[in-house]
């Protein structure tokens, strides 16, 4: 449908702001601006404002969320990528770059690059985004690295459909199933970066989440079991089979869960460490598969 020539009028704008404000949207003006930019007609805008006023998350109404500077498609019923998860993406990209610099130095390139600062990657980094939801983490990692072989998987068919749109742009593949189950066997022992933003809210705390999350994101995306670490423990236990020697698993947790998550990584044979960003209020547990002999 083509945009109507007089749309948006001052009246459209004012009506949207008034309606959103009355519904309790704190950032009514900003939200109205975004909704107006997404709508084609006054009727389309009114329908979007109605959905937002009824409590649907802004990202589901718009159909996208901003993540790591990318516009990620997010369908209704799919977990909305959180700003704090950008920390996990940054840590993962930094690890890949450091590994590339070390490999280059080992290969004798240090003479041209004595500081080991060359950011280019000598080969495509093999990235798996497990529990991918919309695929935001994998798509952002691929965009940041430039050269990546990207694979993503999720158990929820709605997430998989959505992720296919985001991951296709990076030339990646998306599979549906339980954790590692649907991944191609040829990835075993080859994964450089395994990112898994698993559900980690303790079951008893799901009811305390903001209404937007409780009502509009699926429970399977939020509920991590009694202490929130059920899925994380399964991901950690399976990781050594899939990681390349020296490869890394990165998982987001709450600050309180991090020590127990690190223990689970250690039990699985990974070398654990915890990174925290106070700016993004984000905690990431990183587990590294020990390099093999000569690695
Ligand atoms: C917290 S959301 C994270 C989504 C995405 N990685 C992000 O950061 O935006 C967790 C995702 O894990 C998926 N999930 C939960 N249990 C799973 C399982 N056993 N196997 C695969 N995916 C699972 C959910 O469907 C959901 O999409």
Coordinates of C-alpha atoms in Angstrom, one line a residue, residues 65 67 75 178 247 250 294:
X65 CA 14.6 -4.1 17.5
X67 CA 20.8 -4.4 18.5
X75 CA 8.1 -11.2 15.3
X178 CA 16.8 -29.0 21.2
X247 CA 37.3 -22.1 21.1
X250 CA 29.9 -17.4 26.1
X294 CA 50.6 -27.9 19.9

